[in-house]
Tab-separated table of C-alpha atoms in Angstrom:
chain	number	residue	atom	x	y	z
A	187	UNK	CA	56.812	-0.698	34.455
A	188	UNK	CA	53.816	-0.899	36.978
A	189	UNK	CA	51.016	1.281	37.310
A	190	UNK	CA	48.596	1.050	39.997
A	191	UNK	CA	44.901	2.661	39.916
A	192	UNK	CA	42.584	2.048	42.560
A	193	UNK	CA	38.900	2.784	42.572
A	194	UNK	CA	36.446	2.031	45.578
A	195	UNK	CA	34.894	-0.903	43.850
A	196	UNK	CA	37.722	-1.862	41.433
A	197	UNK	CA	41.837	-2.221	40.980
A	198	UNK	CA	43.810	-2.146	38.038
A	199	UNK	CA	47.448	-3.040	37.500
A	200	UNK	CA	48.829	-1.861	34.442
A	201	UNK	CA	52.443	-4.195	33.336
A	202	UNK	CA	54.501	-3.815	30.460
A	203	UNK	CA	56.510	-6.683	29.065
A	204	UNK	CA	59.089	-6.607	27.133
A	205	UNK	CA	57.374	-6.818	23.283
A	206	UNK	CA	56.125	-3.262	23.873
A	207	UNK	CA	52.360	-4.458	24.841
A	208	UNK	CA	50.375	-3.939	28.106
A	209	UNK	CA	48.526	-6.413	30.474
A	210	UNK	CA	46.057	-4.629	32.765
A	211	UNK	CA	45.530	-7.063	35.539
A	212	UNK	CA	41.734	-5.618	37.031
A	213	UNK	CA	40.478	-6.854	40.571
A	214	UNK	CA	36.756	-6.185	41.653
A	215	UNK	CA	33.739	-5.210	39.859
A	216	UNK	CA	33.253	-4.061	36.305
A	217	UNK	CA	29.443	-2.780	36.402
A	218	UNK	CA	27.292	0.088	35.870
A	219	UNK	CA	28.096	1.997	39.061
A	220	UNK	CA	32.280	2.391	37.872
A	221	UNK	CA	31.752	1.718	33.833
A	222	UNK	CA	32.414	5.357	33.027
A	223	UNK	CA	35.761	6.438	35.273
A	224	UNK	CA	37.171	2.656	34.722
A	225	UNK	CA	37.269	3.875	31.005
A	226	UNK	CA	38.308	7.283	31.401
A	227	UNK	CA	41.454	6.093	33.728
A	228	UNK	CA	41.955	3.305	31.431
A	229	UNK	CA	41.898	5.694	27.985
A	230	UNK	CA	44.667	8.019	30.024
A	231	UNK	CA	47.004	4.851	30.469
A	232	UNK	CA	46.219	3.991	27.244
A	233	UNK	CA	46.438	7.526	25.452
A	234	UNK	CA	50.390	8.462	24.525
A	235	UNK	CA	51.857	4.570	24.293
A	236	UNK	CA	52.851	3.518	21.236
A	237	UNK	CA	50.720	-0.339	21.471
A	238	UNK	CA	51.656	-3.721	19.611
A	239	UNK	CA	49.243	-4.782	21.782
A	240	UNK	CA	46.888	-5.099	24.702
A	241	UNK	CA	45.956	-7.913	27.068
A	242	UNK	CA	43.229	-7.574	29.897
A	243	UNK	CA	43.556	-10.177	33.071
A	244	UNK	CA	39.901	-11.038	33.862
A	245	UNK	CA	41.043	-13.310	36.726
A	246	UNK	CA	40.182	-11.277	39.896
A	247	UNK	CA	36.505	-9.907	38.550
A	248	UNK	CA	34.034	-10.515	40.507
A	249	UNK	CA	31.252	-9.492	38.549
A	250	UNK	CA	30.410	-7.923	35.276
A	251	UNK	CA	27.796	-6.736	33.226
A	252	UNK	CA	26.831	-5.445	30.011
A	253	UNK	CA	28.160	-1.929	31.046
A	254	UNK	CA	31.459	-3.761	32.207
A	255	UNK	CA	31.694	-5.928	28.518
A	256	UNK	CA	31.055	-2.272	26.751
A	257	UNK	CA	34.537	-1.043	28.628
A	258	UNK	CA	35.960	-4.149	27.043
A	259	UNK	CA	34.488	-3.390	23.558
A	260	UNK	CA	35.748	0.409	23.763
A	261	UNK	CA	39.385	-0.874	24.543
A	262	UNK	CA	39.508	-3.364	21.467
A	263	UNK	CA	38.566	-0.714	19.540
A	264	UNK	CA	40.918	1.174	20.681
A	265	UNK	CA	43.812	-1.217	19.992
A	266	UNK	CA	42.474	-1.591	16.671
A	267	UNK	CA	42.168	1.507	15.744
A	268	UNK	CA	46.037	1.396	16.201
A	269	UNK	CA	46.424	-1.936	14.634
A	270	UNK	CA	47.353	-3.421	18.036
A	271	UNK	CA	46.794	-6.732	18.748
A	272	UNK	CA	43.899	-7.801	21.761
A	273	UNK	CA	42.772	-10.402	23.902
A	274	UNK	CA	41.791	-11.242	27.520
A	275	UNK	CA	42.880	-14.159	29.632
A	276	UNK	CA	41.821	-15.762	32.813
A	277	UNK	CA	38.021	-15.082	32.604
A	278	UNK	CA	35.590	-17.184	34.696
A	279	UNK	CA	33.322	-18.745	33.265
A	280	UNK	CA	30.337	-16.161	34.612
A	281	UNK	CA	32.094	-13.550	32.876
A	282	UNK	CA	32.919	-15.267	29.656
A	283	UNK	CA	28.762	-15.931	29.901
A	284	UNK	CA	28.757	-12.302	29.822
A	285	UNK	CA	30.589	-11.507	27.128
A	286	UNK	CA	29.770	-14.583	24.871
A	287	UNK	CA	27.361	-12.832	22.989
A	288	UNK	CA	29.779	-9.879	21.962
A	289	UNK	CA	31.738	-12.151	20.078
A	290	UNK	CA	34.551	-9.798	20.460
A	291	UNK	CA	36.902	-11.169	17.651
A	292	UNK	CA	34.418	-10.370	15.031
A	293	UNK	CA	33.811	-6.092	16.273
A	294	UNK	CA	37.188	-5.349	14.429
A	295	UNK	CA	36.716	-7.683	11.524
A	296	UNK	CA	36.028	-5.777	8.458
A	297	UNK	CA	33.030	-6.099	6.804
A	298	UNK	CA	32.608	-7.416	3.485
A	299	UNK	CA	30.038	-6.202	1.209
A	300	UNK	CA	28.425	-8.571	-1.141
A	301	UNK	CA	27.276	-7.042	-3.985
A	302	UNK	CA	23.680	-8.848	-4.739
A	303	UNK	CA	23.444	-10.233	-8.689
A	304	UNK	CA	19.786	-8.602	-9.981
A	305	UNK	CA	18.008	-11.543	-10.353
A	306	UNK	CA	17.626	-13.248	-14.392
A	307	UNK	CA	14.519	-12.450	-16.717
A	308	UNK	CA	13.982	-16.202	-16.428
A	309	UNK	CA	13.855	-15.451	-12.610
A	310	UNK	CA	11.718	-12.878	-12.705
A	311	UNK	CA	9.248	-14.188	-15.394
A	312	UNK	CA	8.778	-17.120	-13.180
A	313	UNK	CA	8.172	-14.796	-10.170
A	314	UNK	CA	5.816	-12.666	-12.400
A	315	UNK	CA	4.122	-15.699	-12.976
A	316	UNK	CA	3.664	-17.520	-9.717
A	317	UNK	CA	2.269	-14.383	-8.313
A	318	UNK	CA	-0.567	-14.075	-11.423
A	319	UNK	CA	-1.412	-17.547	-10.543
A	320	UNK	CA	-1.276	-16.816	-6.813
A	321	UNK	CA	-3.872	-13.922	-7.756
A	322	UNK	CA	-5.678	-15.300	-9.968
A	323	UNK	CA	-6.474	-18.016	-7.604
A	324	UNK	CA	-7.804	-15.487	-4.892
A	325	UNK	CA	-9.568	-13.770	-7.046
A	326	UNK	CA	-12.008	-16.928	-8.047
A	327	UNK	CA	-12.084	-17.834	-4.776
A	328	UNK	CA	-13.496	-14.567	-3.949
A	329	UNK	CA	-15.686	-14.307	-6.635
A	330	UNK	CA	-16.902	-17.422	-5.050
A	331	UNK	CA	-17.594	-15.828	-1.483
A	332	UNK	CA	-19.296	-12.958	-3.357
A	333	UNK	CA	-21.877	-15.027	-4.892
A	334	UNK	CA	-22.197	-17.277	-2.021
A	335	UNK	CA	-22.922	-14.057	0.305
A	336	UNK	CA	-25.094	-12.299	-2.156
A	337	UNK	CA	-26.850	-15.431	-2.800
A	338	UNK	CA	-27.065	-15.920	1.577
A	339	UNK	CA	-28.276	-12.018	1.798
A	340	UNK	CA	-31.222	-12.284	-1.062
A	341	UNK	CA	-32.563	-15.871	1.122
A	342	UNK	CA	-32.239	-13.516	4.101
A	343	UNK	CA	-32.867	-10.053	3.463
A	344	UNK	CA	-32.459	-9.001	7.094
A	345	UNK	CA	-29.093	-10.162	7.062
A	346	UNK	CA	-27.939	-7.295	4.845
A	347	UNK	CA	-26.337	-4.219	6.623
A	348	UNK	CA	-29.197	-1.870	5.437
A	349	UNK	CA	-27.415	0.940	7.128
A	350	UNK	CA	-24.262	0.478	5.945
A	351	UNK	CA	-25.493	0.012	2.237
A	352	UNK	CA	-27.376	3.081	2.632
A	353	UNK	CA	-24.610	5.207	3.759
A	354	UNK	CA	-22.109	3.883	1.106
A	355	UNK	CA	-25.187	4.976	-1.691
A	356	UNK	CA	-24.680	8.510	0.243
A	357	UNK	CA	-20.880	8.615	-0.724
A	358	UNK	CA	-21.019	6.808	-3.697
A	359	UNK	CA	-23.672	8.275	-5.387
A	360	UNK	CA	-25.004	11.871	-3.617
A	361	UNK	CA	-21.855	12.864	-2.878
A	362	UNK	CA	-20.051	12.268	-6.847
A	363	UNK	CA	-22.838	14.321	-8.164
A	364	UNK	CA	-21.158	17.678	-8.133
A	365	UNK	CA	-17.778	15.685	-9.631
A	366	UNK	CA	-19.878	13.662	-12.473
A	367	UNK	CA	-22.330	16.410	-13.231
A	368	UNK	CA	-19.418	19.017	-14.232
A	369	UNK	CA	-17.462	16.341	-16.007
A	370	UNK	CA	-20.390	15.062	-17.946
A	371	UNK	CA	-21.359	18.919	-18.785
A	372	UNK	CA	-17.759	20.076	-20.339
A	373	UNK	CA	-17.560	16.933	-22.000
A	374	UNK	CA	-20.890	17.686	-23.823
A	375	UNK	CA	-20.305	21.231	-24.146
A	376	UNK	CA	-16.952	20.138	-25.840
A	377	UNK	CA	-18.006	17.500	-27.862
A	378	UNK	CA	-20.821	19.717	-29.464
A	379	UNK	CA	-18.251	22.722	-29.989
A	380	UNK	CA	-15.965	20.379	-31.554
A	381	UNK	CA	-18.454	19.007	-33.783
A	382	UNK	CA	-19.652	21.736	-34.581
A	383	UNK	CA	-16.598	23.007	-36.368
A	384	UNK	CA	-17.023	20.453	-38.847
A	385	UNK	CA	-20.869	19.893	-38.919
A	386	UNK	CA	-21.795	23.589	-39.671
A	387	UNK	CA	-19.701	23.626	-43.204
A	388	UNK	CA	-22.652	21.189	-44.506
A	389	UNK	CA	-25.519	23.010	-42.919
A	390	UNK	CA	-26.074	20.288	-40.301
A	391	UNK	CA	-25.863	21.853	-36.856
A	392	UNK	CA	-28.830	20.112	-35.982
A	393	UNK	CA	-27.153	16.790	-36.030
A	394	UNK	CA	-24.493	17.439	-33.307
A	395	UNK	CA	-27.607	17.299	-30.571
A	396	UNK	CA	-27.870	13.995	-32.309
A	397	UNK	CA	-24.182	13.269	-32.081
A	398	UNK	CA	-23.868	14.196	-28.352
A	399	UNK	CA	-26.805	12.644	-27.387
A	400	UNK	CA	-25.644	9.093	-28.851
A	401	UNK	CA	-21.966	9.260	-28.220
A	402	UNK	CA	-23.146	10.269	-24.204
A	403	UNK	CA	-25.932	7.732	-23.017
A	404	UNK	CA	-24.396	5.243	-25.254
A	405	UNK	CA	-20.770	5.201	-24.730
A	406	UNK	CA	-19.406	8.108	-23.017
A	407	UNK	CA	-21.806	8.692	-20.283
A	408	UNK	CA	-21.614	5.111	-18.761
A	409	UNK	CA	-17.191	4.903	-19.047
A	410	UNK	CA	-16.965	8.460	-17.221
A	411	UNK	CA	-19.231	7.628	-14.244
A	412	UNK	CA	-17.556	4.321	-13.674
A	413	UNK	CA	-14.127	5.760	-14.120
A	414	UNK	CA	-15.071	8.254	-12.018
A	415	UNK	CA	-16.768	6.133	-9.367
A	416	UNK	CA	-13.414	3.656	-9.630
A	417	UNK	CA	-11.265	7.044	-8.329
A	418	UNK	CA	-13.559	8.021	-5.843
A	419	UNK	CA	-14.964	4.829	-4.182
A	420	UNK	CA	-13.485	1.769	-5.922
A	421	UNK	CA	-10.248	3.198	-4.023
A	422	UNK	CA	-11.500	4.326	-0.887
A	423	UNK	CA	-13.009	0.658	-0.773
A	424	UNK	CA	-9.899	-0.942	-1.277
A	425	UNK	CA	-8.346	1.432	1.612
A	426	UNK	CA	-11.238	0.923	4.278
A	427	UNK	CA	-10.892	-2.934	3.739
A	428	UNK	CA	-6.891	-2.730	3.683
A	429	UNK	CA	-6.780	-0.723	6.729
A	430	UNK	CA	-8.740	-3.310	8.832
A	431	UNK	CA	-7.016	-5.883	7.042
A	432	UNK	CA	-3.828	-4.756	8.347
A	433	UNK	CA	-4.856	-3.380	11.693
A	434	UNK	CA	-6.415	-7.207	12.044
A	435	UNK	CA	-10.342	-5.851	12.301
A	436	UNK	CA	-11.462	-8.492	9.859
A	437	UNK	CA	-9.678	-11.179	11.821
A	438	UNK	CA	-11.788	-9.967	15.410
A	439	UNK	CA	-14.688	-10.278	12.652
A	440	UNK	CA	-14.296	-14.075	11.868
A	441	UNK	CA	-13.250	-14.557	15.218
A	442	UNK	CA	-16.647	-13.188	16.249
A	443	UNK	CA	-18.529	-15.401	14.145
A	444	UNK	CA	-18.771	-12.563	11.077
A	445	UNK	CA	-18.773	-13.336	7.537
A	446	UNK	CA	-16.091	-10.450	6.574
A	447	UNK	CA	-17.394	-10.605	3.199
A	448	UNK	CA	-20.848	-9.955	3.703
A	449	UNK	CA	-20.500	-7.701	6.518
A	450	UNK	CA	-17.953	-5.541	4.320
A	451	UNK	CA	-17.879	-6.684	0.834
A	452	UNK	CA	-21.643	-7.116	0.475
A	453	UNK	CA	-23.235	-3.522	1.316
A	454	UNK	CA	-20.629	-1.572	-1.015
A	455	UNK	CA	-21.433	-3.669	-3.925
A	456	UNK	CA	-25.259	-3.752	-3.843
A	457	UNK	CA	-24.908	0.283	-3.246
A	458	UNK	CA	-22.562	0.752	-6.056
A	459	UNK	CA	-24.835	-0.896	-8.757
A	460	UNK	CA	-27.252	0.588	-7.369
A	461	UNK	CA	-26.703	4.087	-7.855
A	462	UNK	CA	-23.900	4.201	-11.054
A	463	UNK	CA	-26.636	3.538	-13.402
A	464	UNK	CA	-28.478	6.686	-11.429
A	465	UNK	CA	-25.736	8.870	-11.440
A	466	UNK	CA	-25.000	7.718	-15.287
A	467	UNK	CA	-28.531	9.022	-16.008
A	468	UNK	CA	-27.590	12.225	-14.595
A	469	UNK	CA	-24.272	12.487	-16.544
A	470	UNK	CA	-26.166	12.252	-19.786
A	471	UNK	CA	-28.874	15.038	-18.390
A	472	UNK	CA	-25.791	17.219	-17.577
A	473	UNK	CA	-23.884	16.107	-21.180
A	474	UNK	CA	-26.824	17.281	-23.236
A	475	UNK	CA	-27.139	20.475	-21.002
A	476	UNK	CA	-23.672	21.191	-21.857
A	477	UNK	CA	-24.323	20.274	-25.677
A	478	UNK	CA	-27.705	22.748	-25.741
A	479	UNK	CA	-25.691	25.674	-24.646
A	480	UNK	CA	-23.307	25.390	-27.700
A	481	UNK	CA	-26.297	24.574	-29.906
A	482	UNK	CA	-28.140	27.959	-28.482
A	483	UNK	CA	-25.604	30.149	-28.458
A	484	UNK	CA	-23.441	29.279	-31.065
A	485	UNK	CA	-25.474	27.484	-33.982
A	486	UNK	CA	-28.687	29.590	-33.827
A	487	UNK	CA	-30.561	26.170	-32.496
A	488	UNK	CA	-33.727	26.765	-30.496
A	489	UNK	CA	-33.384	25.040	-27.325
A	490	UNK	CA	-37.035	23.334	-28.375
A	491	UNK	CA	-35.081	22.054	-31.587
A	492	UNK	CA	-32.420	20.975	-30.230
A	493	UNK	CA	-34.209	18.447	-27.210
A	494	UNK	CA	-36.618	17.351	-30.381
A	495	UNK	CA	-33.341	15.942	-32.522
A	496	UNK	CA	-32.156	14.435	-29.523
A	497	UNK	CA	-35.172	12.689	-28.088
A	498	UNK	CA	-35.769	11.422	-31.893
A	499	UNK	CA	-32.335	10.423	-31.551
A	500	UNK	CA	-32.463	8.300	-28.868
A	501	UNK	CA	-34.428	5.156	-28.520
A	502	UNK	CA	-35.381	3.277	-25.295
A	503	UNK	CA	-33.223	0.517	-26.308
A	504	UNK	CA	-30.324	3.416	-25.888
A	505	UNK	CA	-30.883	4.064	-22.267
A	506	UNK	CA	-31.680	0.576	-21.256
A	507	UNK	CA	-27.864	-0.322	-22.781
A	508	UNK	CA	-26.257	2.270	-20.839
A	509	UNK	CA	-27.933	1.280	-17.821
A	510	UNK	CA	-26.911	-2.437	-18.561
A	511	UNK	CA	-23.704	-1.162	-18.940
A	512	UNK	CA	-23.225	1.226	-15.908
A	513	UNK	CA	-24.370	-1.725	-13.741
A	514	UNK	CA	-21.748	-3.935	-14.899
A	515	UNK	CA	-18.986	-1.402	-14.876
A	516	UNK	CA	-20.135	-0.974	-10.916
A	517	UNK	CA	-20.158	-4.534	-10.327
A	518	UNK	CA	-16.602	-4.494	-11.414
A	519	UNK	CA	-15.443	-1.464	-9.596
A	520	UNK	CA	-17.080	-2.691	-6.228
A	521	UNK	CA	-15.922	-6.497	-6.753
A	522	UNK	CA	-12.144	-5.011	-7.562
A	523	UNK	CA	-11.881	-2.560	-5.054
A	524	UNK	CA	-13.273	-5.053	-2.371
A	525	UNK	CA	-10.825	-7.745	-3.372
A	526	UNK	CA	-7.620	-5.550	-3.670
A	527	UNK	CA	-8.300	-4.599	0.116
A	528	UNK	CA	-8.649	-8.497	1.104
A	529	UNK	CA	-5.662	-8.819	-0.657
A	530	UNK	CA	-3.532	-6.723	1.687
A	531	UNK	CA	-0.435	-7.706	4.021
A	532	UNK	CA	1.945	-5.988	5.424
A	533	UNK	CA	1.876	-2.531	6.264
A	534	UNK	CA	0.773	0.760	5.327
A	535	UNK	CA	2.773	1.017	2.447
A	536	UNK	CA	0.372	-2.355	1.062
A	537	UNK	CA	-2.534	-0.260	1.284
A	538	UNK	CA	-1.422	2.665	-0.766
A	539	UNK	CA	-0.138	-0.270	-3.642
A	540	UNK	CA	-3.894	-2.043	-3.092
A	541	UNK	CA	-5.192	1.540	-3.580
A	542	UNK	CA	-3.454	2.088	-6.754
A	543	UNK	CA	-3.929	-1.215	-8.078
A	544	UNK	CA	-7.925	-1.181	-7.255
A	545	UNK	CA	-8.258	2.134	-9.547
A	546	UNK	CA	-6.114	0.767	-12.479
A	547	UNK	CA	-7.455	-2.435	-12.453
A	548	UNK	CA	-11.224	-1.499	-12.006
A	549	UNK	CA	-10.115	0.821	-15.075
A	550	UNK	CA	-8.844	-1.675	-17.069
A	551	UNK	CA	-11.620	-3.999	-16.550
A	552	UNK	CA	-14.206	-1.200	-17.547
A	553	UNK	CA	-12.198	-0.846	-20.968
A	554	UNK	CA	-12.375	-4.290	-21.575
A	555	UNK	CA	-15.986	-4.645	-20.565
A	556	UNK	CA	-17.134	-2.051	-22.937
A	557	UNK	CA	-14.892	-3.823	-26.076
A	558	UNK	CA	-16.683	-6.820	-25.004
A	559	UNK	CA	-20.336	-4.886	-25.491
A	560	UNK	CA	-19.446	-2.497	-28.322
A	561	UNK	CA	-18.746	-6.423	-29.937
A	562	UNK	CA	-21.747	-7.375	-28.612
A	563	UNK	CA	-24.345	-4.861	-29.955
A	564	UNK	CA	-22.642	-4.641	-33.452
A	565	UNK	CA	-23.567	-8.703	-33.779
A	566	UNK	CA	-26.335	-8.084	-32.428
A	567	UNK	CA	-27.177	-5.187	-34.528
């Protein structure tokens, strides 16, 4: 059986032998311009016969592109759909160019999924510790361009970014007021109520303005503001630095002839210690408010009493620790959240994990900071 079909820019000569396949024998040009009715009069030929299989004579095409090699691709799947057997002949080598990169034999191949073995705890404890290594190494080296740049901007004062560090004092200090002075007052207000509970069966409500005033400006008050100051700006550090880490901002920087980290690093750390131990002084203010309200209104304390116990409380040696302290804890939440945003690569997604990782680590390194003083003071004590 012969079947003839004849297109202005192409020919097609469908034979059947005598193993119940087809041969289409195609003359002229398989392009863009006759992709689309070559298929649909090829798909009719193809539509009610029974294939074993299906062989396409490339000899007499002229030319043929990637529209051409996709009628190809829909008539081998087409055969194999029917478990058919297919295969062209006779191609020049132009067209087997073409259709080189198809790798036709491999479209109807079926695919074999590998499932991937989770990797060993040996595996990943190496892995776990290559990268602490990798990061611990980073993280001395840029301790090391810290100092270096701090100890460049103090030879050279007008090499600091004075209105950069003033603007970061803005957002790290002005603008957590509100945040730290509400905090700081319901923790005092709670502390005193709580204490109160207890104190009151003895007679000695006097000595919870003692209690919160201790517990606040030595302990308390200096852990909440840098806690605080680690959600607020220790983060948004690491995510300004990521950003331009990502979007290649500090790489035009060196490229310029900037040192990133004192034109980034440099201004948020000097204005982080220098207003935590400020805004630590007005957490303890705010604290001992909320503790006077509880002593005034619910343990019959003159408000005169009650700011006499705790200023005979409190020594200067007091305040000057928790302003030792709140500098320290900002050093560490400026140094962290700068170095988790150097640390970034990749993508957005690296940003939100440098993010994350800035807050719990500049956490974690307050905690262990103020185990290392409360050790401290009781030896010296």
């Amino acid at each position: 059986m012969t079947i003839n079909k004849n297109l202005p820019s192409y020919q097609c000569v469908a034979t059947e032998n005598d193993e119940g396949g087809i041969t289409f024998h195609l003359k002229g040009r398989m392009d863009v311009t006759n992709a689309a009715p070559m298929m649909k009069e090829l798909r009719t030929l193809l539509e009610d016969s029974p294939l074993s299989s299906l062989i396409v004579d490339l000899e007499k095409i002229s030319y043929l592109d990637d529209f051409g090699a996709l009628v190809l691709v829909e008539l081998q799947q087409m055969i194999a759909s029917r478990r058919g057997h297919f295969s062209f002949i006779n191609a020049s080598d132009k067209v087997r160019k073409t259709l080189s990169p198809l790798n036709l034999s491999s479209l109807t191949e079926p695919v074999t999924l590998v499932k991937k073995r989770p990797p060993g705890i040996f595996i990943r404890l190496g892995e776990a510790t290559i990268k602490n290594a990798s990061d611990l190494k980073y993280m001395i080296s840029f301790m090391g361009a810290v100092c270096i740049s701090f100890f460049y901007v103090l030879t050279h004062p007008k090499s600091l970014r004075t209105d950069d560090t003033l603007a970061y004092m803005q957002k790290t200090g002005v603008d957590a007021l509100p945040i730290v002075g509400l905090i700081s007052f319901l923790m005092g207000l709670i502390m005193a109520f709580m204490s109160s509970i207890q104190l009151r069966q003895f007679g000695a409500n006097i000595l919870v303005a003692s209690l919160v005033g201790l517990a606040m400006v030595r302990e308390l008050g200096p852990i909440m503001t840098a806690i605080i100051v680690a959600g607020r700006s220790g983060s948004a550090y690491a995510a300004e630095i990521g950003t331009m880490k990502i979007s290649e901002e500090i790489d035009a920087l060196f490229t310029m002839g900037f040192d990133p980290v004192r034109f980034l690093a440099i201004p948020k750390i000097i204005a982080t210690v220098i207003v935590v131990p400020l805004l630590t002084l007005f957490s303890n203010i705010f604290a001992i408010t909320g503790g006077l309200i509880v002593g005034v209104f619910m343990l019959d304390l003159t408000a005169d009493a009650y700011i006499a116990q705790t200023l005979k409380t409190l020594t200067l040696f007091d305040l000057l620790w928790g302003f030792l302290k709140s500098g320290v804890f900002a050093l560490l939440v400026s140094w962290t959240g700068c170095l988790r945003g150097f640390q970034v690569s990749g993508g957005a997604a690296s940003v939100g994990q440098a993010t994350t990782s800035a807050v719990v680590s500049g956490i974690f390194l307050i905690i262990l900071s103020n185990s290392i003083f409360a050790v401290l003071l009781q030896y010296w004590g």
